[in-house]
Short mmCIF file of N, CA and C in Angstrom, two decimals:
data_model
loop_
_atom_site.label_atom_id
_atom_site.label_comp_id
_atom_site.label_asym_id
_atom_site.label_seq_id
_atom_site.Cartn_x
_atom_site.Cartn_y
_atom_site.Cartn_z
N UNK J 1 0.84 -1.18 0.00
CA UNK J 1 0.00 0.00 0.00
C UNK J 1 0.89 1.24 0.00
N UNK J 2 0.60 2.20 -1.07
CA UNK J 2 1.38 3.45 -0.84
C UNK J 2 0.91 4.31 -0.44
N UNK J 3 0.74 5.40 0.56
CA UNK J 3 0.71 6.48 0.82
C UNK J 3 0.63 7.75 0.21
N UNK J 4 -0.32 7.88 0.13
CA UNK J 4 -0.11 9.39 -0.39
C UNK J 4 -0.66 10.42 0.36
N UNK J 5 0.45 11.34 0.79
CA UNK J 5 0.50 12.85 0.95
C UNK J 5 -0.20 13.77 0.37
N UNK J 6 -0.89 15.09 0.96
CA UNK J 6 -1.25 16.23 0.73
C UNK J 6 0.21 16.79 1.03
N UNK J 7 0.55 18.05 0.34
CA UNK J 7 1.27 18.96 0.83
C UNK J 7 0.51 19.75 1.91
N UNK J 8 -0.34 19.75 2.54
CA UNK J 8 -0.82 19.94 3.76
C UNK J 8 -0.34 19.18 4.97
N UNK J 9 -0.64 17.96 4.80
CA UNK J 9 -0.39 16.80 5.29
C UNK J 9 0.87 17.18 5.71
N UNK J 10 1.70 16.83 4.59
CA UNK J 10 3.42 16.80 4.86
C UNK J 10 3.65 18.23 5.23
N UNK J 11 3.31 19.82 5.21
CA UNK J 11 4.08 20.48 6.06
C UNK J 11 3.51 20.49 7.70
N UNK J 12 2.70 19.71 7.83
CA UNK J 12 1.85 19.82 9.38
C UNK J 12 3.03 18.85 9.86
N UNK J 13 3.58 17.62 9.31
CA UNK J 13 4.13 16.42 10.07
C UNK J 13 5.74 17.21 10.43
N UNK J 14 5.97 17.70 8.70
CA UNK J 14 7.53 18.41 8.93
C UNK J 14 7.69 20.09 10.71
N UNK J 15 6.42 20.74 10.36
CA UNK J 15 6.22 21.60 11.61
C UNK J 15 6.01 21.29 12.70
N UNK J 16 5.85 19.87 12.90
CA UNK J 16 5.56 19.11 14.36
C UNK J 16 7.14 18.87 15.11
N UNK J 17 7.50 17.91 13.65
CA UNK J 17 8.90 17.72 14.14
C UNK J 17 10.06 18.60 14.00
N UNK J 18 9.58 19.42 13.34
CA UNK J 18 10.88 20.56 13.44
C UNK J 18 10.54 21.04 15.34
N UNK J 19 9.30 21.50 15.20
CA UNK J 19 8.95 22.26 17.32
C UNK J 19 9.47 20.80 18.11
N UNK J 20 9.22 20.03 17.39
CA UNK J 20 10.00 18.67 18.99
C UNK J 20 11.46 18.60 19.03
N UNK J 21 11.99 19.04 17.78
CA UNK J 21 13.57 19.29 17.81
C UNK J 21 14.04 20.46 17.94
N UNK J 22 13.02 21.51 18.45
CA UNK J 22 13.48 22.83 18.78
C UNK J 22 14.47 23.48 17.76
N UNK J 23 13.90 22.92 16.33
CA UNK J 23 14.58 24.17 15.32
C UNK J 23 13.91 24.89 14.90
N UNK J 24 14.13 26.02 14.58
CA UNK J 24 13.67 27.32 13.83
C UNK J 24 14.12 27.24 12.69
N UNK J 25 13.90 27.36 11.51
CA UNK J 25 14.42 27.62 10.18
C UNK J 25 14.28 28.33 9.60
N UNK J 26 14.73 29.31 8.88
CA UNK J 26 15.02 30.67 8.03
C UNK J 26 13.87 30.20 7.21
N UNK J 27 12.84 31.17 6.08
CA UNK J 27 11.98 30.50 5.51
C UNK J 27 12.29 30.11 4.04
N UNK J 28 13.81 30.42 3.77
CA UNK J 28 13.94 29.71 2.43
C UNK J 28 14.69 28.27 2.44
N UNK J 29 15.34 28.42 4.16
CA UNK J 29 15.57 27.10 4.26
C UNK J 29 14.59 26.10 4.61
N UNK J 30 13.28 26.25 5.28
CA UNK J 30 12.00 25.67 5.51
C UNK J 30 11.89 25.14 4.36
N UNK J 31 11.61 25.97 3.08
CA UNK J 31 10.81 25.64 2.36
C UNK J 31 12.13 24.51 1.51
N UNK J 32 12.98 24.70 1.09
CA UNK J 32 13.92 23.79 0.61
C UNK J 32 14.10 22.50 1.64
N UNK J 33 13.98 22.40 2.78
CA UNK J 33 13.72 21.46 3.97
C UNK J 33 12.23 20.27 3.60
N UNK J 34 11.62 21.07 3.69
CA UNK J 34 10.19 20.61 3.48
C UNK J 34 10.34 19.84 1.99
N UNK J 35 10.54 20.33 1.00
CA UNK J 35 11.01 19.56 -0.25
C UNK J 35 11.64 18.01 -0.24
N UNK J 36 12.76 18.41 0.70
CA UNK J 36 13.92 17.41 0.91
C UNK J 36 13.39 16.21 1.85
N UNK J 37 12.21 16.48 3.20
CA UNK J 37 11.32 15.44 3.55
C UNK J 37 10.39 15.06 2.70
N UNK J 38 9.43 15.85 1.73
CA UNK J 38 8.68 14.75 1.36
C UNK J 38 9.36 13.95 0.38
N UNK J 39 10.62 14.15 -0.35
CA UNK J 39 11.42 13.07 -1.12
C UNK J 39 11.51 11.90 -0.23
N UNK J 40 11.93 11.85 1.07
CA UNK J 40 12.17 11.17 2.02
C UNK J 40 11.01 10.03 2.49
N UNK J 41 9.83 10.93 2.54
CA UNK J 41 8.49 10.42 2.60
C UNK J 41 8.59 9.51 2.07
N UNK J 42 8.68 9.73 0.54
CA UNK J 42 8.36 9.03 -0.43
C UNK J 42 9.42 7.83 -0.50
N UNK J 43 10.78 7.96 -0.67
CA UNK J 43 11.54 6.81 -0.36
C UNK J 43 11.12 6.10 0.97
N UNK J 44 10.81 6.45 2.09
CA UNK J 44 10.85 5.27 2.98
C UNK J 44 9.45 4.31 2.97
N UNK J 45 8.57 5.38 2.11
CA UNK J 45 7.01 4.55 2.08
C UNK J 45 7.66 3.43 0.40
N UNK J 46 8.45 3.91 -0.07
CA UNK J 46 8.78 2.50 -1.15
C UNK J 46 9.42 1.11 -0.37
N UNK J 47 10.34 2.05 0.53
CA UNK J 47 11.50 0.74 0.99
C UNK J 47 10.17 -0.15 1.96
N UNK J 48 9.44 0.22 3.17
CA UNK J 48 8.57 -0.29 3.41
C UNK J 48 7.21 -0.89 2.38
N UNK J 49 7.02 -0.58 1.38
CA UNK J 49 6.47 -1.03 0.15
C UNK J 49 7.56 -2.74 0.02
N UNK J 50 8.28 -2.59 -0.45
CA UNK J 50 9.18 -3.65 -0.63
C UNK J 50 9.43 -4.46 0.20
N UNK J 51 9.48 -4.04 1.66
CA UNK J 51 10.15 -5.06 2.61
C UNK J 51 8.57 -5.14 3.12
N UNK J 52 7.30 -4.60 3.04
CA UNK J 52 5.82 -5.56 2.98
C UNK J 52 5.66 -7.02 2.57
N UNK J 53 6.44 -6.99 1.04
CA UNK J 53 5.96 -7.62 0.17
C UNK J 53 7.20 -9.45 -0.10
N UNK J 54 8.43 -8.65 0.96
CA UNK J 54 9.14 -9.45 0.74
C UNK J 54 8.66 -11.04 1.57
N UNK J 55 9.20 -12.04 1.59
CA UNK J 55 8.95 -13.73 2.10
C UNK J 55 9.80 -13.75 3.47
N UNK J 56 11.01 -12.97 3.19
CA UNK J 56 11.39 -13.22 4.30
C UNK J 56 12.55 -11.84 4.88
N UNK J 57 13.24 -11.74 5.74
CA UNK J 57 14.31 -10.79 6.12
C UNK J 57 14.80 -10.06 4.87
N UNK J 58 14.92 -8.88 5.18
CA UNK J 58 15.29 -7.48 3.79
C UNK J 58 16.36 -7.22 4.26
N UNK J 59 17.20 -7.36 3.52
CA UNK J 59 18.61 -6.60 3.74
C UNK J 59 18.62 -5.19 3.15
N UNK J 60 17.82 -3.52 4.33
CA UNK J 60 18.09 -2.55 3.66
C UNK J 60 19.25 -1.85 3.19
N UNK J 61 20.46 -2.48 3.26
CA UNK J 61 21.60 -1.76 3.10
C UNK J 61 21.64 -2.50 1.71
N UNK J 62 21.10 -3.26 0.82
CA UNK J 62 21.30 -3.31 -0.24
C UNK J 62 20.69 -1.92 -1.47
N UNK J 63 21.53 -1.84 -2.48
CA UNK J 63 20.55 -0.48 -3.04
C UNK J 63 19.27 -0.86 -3.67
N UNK J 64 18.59 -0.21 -3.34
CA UNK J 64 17.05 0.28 -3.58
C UNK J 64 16.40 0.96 -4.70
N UNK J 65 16.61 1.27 -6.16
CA UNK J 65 15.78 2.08 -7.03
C UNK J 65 14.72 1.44 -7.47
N UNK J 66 13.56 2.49 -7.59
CA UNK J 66 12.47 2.75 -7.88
C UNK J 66 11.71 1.04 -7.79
N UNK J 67 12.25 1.09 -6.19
CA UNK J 67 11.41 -0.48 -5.45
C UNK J 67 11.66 -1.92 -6.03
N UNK J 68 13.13 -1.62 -7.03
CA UNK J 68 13.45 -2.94 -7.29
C UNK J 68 14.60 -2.88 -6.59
N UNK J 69 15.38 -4.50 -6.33
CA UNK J 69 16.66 -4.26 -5.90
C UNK J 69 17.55 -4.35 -6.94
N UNK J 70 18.61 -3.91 -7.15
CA UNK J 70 19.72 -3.79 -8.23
C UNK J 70 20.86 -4.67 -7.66
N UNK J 71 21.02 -5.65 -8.72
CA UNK J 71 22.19 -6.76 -8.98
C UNK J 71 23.68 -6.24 -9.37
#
């Protein structure tokens, strides 16, 4: 199952955890920040996509593109 985000969604989760880590961010670095998590979003909802679907133990340190593993 994949996930999908509002950009609502994702700057409410990124503004939660920025106030629990007590950073402030300049607002052109916010907004370049915020970019750089929902990429993140999106890769870890694949790697969990993949290791759902796998039979048995995932080795994530193997590389990962676009939810296949590469030989």
């Amino acid at each position: 199952m994949i996930i999908t985000y509002t950009p609502e969604s994702l700057a409410g989760e990124f503004d939660i955890l920025m106030q629990r880590a007590k950073l402030d961010l300049d607002e052109g670095w916010h907004e370049q920040m915020l970019v750089e998590f929902a990429q993140m979003r999106e890769e870890l909802d694949t790697i969990h996509a993949f290791a759902n679907r796998a039979s048995g133990p995932v080795d994530l340190r193997q590389v990962i593109t676009f939810g296949r593993v590469e030989k």
